[in-house]
GROMACS .gro file of C-alpha atoms in nm:
model
  274
    1MET     CA    1   1.406   1.083   0.256
    2PRO     CA    2   1.215   0.791   0.292
    3THR     CA    3   1.329   0.577   0.616
    4ILE     CA    4   1.143   0.254   0.547
    5PRO     CA    5   1.389  -0.047   0.540
    6SER     CA    6   1.534  -0.169   0.318
    7GLU     CA    7   1.477  -0.568   0.097
    8GLY     CA    8   1.632  -0.778   0.342
    9SER     CA    9   1.638  -0.537   0.682
   10ARG     CA   10   1.421  -0.598   0.929
   11PRO     CA   11   1.062  -0.463   0.959
   12PRO     CA   12   1.009  -0.211   1.181
   13ALA     CA   13   0.816  -0.282   1.500
   14ARG     CA   14   0.498  -0.047   1.402
   15ALA     CA   15   0.404   0.094   1.071
   16PRO     CA   16   0.531   0.449   0.918
   17HIS     CA   17   0.218   0.631   0.992
   18GLN     CA   18   0.198   0.434   1.373
   19ALA     CA   19   0.563   0.622   1.425
   20ARG     CA   20   0.431   0.946   1.554
   21ASP     CA   21   0.718   1.041   1.707
   22MET     CA   22   0.938   1.068   1.424
   23ALA     CA   23   0.611   1.189   1.147
   24GLU     CA   24   0.557   1.478   1.342
   25SER     CA   25   0.982   1.527   1.473
   26PHE     CA   26   1.066   1.706   1.128
   27GLY     CA   27   0.949   2.111   1.247
   28THR     CA   28   1.280   2.136   1.451
   29ASP     CA   29   1.472   2.274   1.195
   30PRO     CA   30   1.182   2.467   0.918
   31GLU     CA   31   1.409   2.666   0.825
   32ARG     CA   32   1.781   2.312   0.757
   33TYR     CA   33   1.487   2.145   0.571
   34ASP     CA   34   1.379   2.392   0.270
   35ARG     CA   35   1.669   2.469   0.224
   36ALA     CA   36   1.849   2.120   0.232
   37ARG     CA   37   1.613   1.871   0.146
   38PRO     CA   38   1.643   1.803  -0.283
   39ARG     CA   39   1.303   1.929  -0.542
   40TYR     CA   40   1.132   1.725  -0.774
   41PRO     CA   41   1.139   1.674  -1.148
   42ASP     CA   42   0.971   1.954  -1.380
   43ALA     CA   43   0.876   1.635  -1.541
   44MET     CA   44   0.669   1.460  -1.233
   45VAL     CA   45   0.552   1.812  -1.167
   46ASN     CA   46   0.403   1.802  -1.481
   47ARG     CA   47   0.257   1.472  -1.532
   48VAL     CA   48   0.065   1.527  -1.234
   49VAL     CA   49  -0.064   1.840  -1.361
   50ALA     CA   50  -0.111   1.694  -1.728
   51ALA     CA   51  -0.374   1.406  -1.548
   52SER     CA   52  -0.507   1.615  -1.336
   53PRO     CA   53  -0.869   1.748  -1.478
   54GLY     CA   54  -0.804   2.087  -1.367
   55HIS     CA   55  -0.540   2.353  -1.170
   56ASP     CA   56  -0.746   2.268  -0.739
   57VAL     CA   57  -0.417   2.035  -0.583
   58LEU     CA   58  -0.448   1.995  -0.224
   59ASP     CA   59  -0.094   1.885  -0.114
   60VAL     CA   60  -0.117   1.654   0.150
   61GLY     CA   61   0.233   1.677   0.435
   62ILE     CA   62   0.301   2.074   0.228
   63GLY     CA   63   0.594   2.066   0.416
   64THR     CA   64   0.818   2.412   0.432
   65GLY     CA   65   0.618   2.402   0.068
   66ILE     CA   66   0.885   2.243  -0.148
   67ALA     CA   67   0.662   2.123  -0.350
   68ALA     CA   68   0.392   2.358  -0.322
   69ARG     CA   69   0.618   2.569  -0.442
   70GLN     CA   70   0.707   2.373  -0.800
   71PHE     CA   71   0.356   2.333  -0.852
   72GLU     CA   72   0.268   2.680  -0.806
   73ALA     CA   73   0.501   2.761  -1.103
   74ALA     CA   74   0.283   2.444  -1.353
   75GLY     CA   75   0.006   2.710  -1.293
   76CYS     CA   76  -0.165   2.548  -1.005
   77VAL     CA   77  -0.354   2.656  -0.686
   78VAL     CA   78  -0.215   2.438  -0.392
   79LEU     CA   79  -0.378   2.403  -0.080
   80GLY     CA   80  -0.173   2.311   0.229
   81VAL     CA   81  -0.261   2.008   0.492
   82GLU     CA   82   0.078   2.005   0.787
   83VAL     CA   83   0.005   1.828   1.110
   84ASP     CA   84   0.387   2.012   1.234
   85PRO     CA   85   0.239   2.400   1.293
   86ARG     CA   86   0.588   2.432   1.277
   87MET     CA   87   0.579   2.320   1.000
   88ALA     CA   88   0.209   2.513   0.888
   89GLY     CA   89   0.416   2.833   1.003
   90TRP     CA   90   0.745   2.841   0.765
   91ALA     CA   91   0.485   2.765   0.469
   92ARG     CA   92   0.275   3.044   0.556
   93ARG     CA   93   0.559   3.294   0.610
   94ARG     CA   94   0.638   3.173   0.275
   95GLY     CA   95   0.286   3.195   0.132
   96HIS     CA   96   0.090   3.027   0.127
   97GLU     CA   97  -0.185   2.824   0.224
   98VAL     CA   98  -0.166   2.612   0.506
   99GLU     CA   99  -0.425   2.374   0.727
  100VAL     CA  100  -0.345   2.194   1.096
  101ALA     CA  101  -0.442   1.839   1.106
  102ALA     CA  102  -0.324   1.519   1.090
  103PHE     CA  103  -0.477   1.386   0.722
  104GLU     CA  104  -0.694   1.144   0.875
  105SER     CA  105  -0.928   1.418   1.047
  106TRP     CA  106  -0.855   1.704   0.824
  107ASP     CA  107  -1.239   1.807   0.725
  108PRO     CA  108  -1.239   1.922   0.367
  109ALA     CA  109  -1.542   2.095   0.464
  110GLY     CA  110  -1.740   2.034   0.097
  111ARG     CA  111  -1.475   2.171  -0.083
  112THR     CA  112  -1.283   1.927  -0.389
  113PHE     CA  113  -0.933   1.962  -0.561
  114ASP     CA  114  -0.818   1.775  -0.896
  115ALA     CA  115  -0.538   1.580  -0.716
  116VAL     CA  116  -0.382   1.512  -0.416
  117VAL     CA  117  -0.067   1.537  -0.345
  118SER     CA  118   0.175   1.361  -0.062
  119ALA     CA  119   0.563   1.442  -0.127
  120GLN     CA  120   0.775   1.199   0.087
  121THR     CA  121   0.452   1.179   0.371
  122TRP     CA  122   0.247   0.922   0.280
  123HIS     CA  123   0.390   0.704   0.472
  124TRP     CA  124   0.349   0.848   0.727
  125ILE     CA  125  -0.042   0.864   0.678
  126ASP     CA  126  -0.256   0.568   0.715
  127PRO     CA  127  -0.261   0.383   0.441
  128VAL     CA  128  -0.713   0.323   0.439
  129ALA     CA  129  -0.759   0.618   0.571
  130GLY     CA  130  -0.589   0.872   0.383
  131ALA     CA  131  -0.719   0.722   0.062
  132ALA     CA  132  -1.064   0.735   0.184
  133ARG     CA  133  -1.005   1.143   0.322
  134ALA     CA  134  -0.841   1.215  -0.028
  135ALA     CA  135  -1.195   1.018  -0.263
  136GLU     CA  136  -1.373   1.276  -0.038
  137ALA     CA  137  -1.210   1.550  -0.148
  138LEU     CA  138  -1.148   1.419  -0.516
  139ARG     CA  139  -1.353   1.555  -0.824
  140PRO     CA  140  -1.422   1.328  -1.006
  141GLY     CA  141  -1.169   1.278  -1.249
  142GLY     CA  142  -0.903   1.361  -1.003
  143LEU     CA  143  -0.551   1.226  -0.960
  144LEU     CA  144  -0.381   1.076  -0.579
  145ALA     CA  145  -0.022   1.078  -0.675
  146ALA     CA  146   0.233   1.017  -0.386
  147PHE     CA  147   0.625   1.081  -0.466
  148TRP     CA  148   0.891   1.024  -0.264
  149ASN     CA  149   1.257   1.104  -0.404
  150VAL     CA  150   1.479   0.766  -0.382
  151GLU     CA  151   1.871   0.706  -0.304
  152GLN     CA  152   2.036   0.564  -0.495
  153PRO     CA  153   2.381   0.651  -0.426
  154PRO     CA  154   2.721   0.543  -0.553
  155PRO     CA  155   2.918   0.223  -0.375
  156ASP     CA  156   3.166   0.328  -0.231
  157VAL     CA  157   2.971   0.613  -0.108
  158ALA     CA  158   2.748   0.316   0.062
  159ARG     CA  159   3.025   0.221   0.206
  160ALA     CA  160   3.188   0.408   0.384
  161PHE     CA  161   2.887   0.593   0.478
  162SER     CA  162   2.719   0.216   0.621
  163ALA     CA  163   3.053   0.216   0.873
  164VAL     CA  164   3.005   0.492   0.993
  165TYR     CA  165   2.678   0.428   1.111
  166GLU     CA  166   2.791   0.075   1.222
  167ARG     CA  167   3.008   0.205   1.424
  168LEU     CA  168   2.830   0.513   1.595
  169LEU     CA  169   2.447   0.365   1.525
  170PRO     CA  170   2.514  -0.035   1.534
  171ASP     CA  171   2.196  -0.185   1.471
  172SER     CA  172   1.957   0.112   1.400
  173LEU     CA  173   1.752   0.198   1.087
  174THR     CA  174   2.023   0.386   0.929
  175ALA     CA  175   2.315   0.134   0.921
  176ARG     CA  176   2.033  -0.129   0.777
  177GLN     CA  177   1.981   0.127   0.511
  178TRP     CA  178   2.251   0.215   0.449
  179ALA     CA  179   2.412  -0.174   0.483
  180ALA     CA  180   2.138  -0.287   0.174
  181THR     CA  181   2.155  -0.418  -0.146
  182GLY     CA  182   1.731  -0.438  -0.216
  183HIS     CA  183   1.506  -0.116  -0.344
  184GLY     CA  184   1.393   0.022  -0.052
  185TYR     CA  185   1.148   0.200  -0.147
  186THR     CA  186   0.942  -0.121  -0.287
  187ALA     CA  187   0.741  -0.166   0.094
  188LEU     CA  188   0.651   0.152   0.077
  189LEU     CA  189   0.488   0.138  -0.308
  190ASP     CA  190   0.319  -0.188  -0.173
  191ARG     CA  191   0.185  -0.027   0.092
  192ALA     CA  192   0.064   0.294  -0.070
  193ALA     CA  193  -0.068   0.117  -0.378
  194ASP     CA  194  -0.274  -0.154  -0.132
  195GLY     CA  195  -0.455   0.134   0.042
  196ILE     CA  196  -0.529   0.306  -0.210
  197ARG     CA  197  -0.690  -0.057  -0.406
  198ALA     CA  198  -0.850  -0.116  -0.008
  199TYR     CA  199  -1.089   0.161  -0.053
  200GLY     CA  200  -1.219   0.047  -0.375
  201ALA     CA  201  -1.253   0.464  -0.466
  202TYR     CA  202  -0.978   0.417  -0.768
  203GLY     CA  203  -0.872   0.303  -1.049
  204GLU     CA  204  -0.608   0.040  -1.009
  205PRO     CA  205  -0.293   0.197  -0.857
  206GLU     CA  206   0.030   0.335  -1.140
  207GLN     CA  207   0.430   0.320  -1.103
  208TRP     CA  208   0.536   0.582  -1.226
  209ARG     CA  209   0.906   0.680  -1.213
  210PHE     CA  210   1.150   0.977  -1.301
  211GLY     CA  211   1.565   0.968  -1.281
  212TRP     CA  212   1.830   1.254  -1.201
  213GLU     CA  213   2.069   1.316  -1.032
  214ARG     CA  214   2.165   1.593  -0.785
  215THR     CA  215   2.643   1.631  -0.716
  216TYR     CA  216   2.633   1.711  -0.272
  217THR     CA  217   2.967   1.913  -0.230
  218ARG     CA  218   3.068   1.782   0.166
  219ASP     CA  219   2.848   2.067   0.319
  220GLU     CA  220   2.533   2.044   0.126
  221TRP     CA  221   2.497   1.656   0.245
  222LEU     CA  222   2.634   1.783   0.602
  223ASP     CA  223   2.383   1.996   0.580
  224LEU     CA  224   2.095   1.756   0.459
  225VAL     CA  225   2.151   1.464   0.654
  226PRO     CA  226   1.985   1.639   1.035
  227THR     CA  227   1.628   1.702   0.909
  228SER     CA  228   1.618   1.238   0.832
  229GLY     CA  229   1.371   1.166   0.978
  230THR     CA  230   1.620   0.921   1.168
  231HIS     CA  231   1.846   1.184   1.284
  232THR     CA  232   1.586   1.388   1.379
  233ARG     CA  233   1.560   1.298   1.745
  234LEU     CA  234   1.936   1.191   1.777
  235PRO     CA  235   2.091   1.359   2.070
  236PRO     CA  236   2.318   1.662   2.005
  237GLY     CA  237   2.625   1.495   2.127
  238THR     CA  238   2.512   1.214   1.908
  239LEU     CA  239   2.490   1.389   1.621
  240GLU     CA  240   2.775   1.582   1.620
  241GLU     CA  241   2.980   1.279   1.625
  242VAL     CA  242   2.828   1.141   1.302
  243LEU     CA  243   2.806   1.405   1.107
  244ALA     CA  244   3.215   1.425   1.146
  245GLY     CA  245   3.219   1.071   1.050
  246LEU     CA  246   3.035   1.113   0.760
  247GLY     CA  247   3.237   1.461   0.702
  248ALA     CA  248   3.582   1.215   0.741
  249ALA     CA  249   3.467   0.945   0.507
  250LEU     CA  250   3.348   1.246   0.259
  251ASP     CA  251   3.630   1.376   0.251
  252ALA     CA  252   3.855   1.060   0.210
  253LEU     CA  253   3.609   1.030  -0.094
  254GLY     CA  254   3.671   1.369  -0.210
  255GLY     CA  255   3.540   1.597  -0.063
  256GLY     CA  256   3.184   1.483  -0.259
  257PHE     CA  257   2.911   1.264  -0.443
  258THR     CA  258   2.666   1.271  -0.686
  259MET     CA  259   2.409   1.059  -0.640
  260ARG     CA  260   2.167   0.926  -0.891
  261TYR     CA  261   1.794   0.973  -0.706
  262SER     CA  262   1.427   0.814  -0.834
  263THR     CA  263   1.181   1.040  -0.771
  264VAL     CA  264   0.876   0.730  -0.719
  265VAL     CA  265   0.507   0.753  -0.809
  266VAL     CA  266   0.225   0.545  -0.746
  267ALA     CA  267  -0.075   0.791  -0.839
  268ALA     CA  268  -0.443   0.664  -0.905
  269THR     CA  269  -0.784   0.844  -1.031
  270ARG     CA  270  -1.080   0.889  -0.837
  271HIS     CA  271  -1.343   0.692  -1.052
  272ARG     CA  272  -1.684   0.694  -0.863
  273ALA     CA  273  -1.770   0.882  -0.581
  274THR     CA  274  -1.839   0.591  -0.195
   0.00000   0.00000   0.00000
């Protein structure tokens, strides 16, 4: 899930792409990440494929291959780029072709693609340098599509979780996220679109949104929590306390809840060489 503060909360000291310690922390438990992270709506995958001139896809920040498998199921051939060797190793064991590099310094070596996609990852990449590298890798008419799953929890769940984080991690980014009422993805989308515009090799960026829901049991939610960038670097004892607090909150709420998601996409078509 995105780790950008919601509107009205304090901005981070660094831009997300400068927070390399958090950006490269997700490979601590790739098995859990692959198991617990939510997938993406088929309607979104199909729209990306339909808007692309062909089926050759570059997956930036492929991770364990969650999105890549969905694009492959839609008939695409996918090459992954991944900065974390642990995540890349997991994806390779699942049969994906992956090159280990930071995307800004990755070398396309003359290869071009019909689409460059990025699932939950583009905010970890310099927005202008990323747009430039994607343009280099895209065929004319190719599509750059960066997308995120954004949580929209029920109010009672948000209040209960906020109380846990305020008690255990006061004034933390996570506590501010759960306490905020704005749309946390606004700054994230704007940053991606501004980077695309600044590079100048694309048409005007579009925003697409796809709503969907997932019901979580207590154990499913607690399995997901440690995969968040705001939790991957917590000391084990602190993480155990957080999980116990969230578990107690979910028990009080009946043992589970339904999360509404919006999968939000920033998409732009490469229209000229640079």
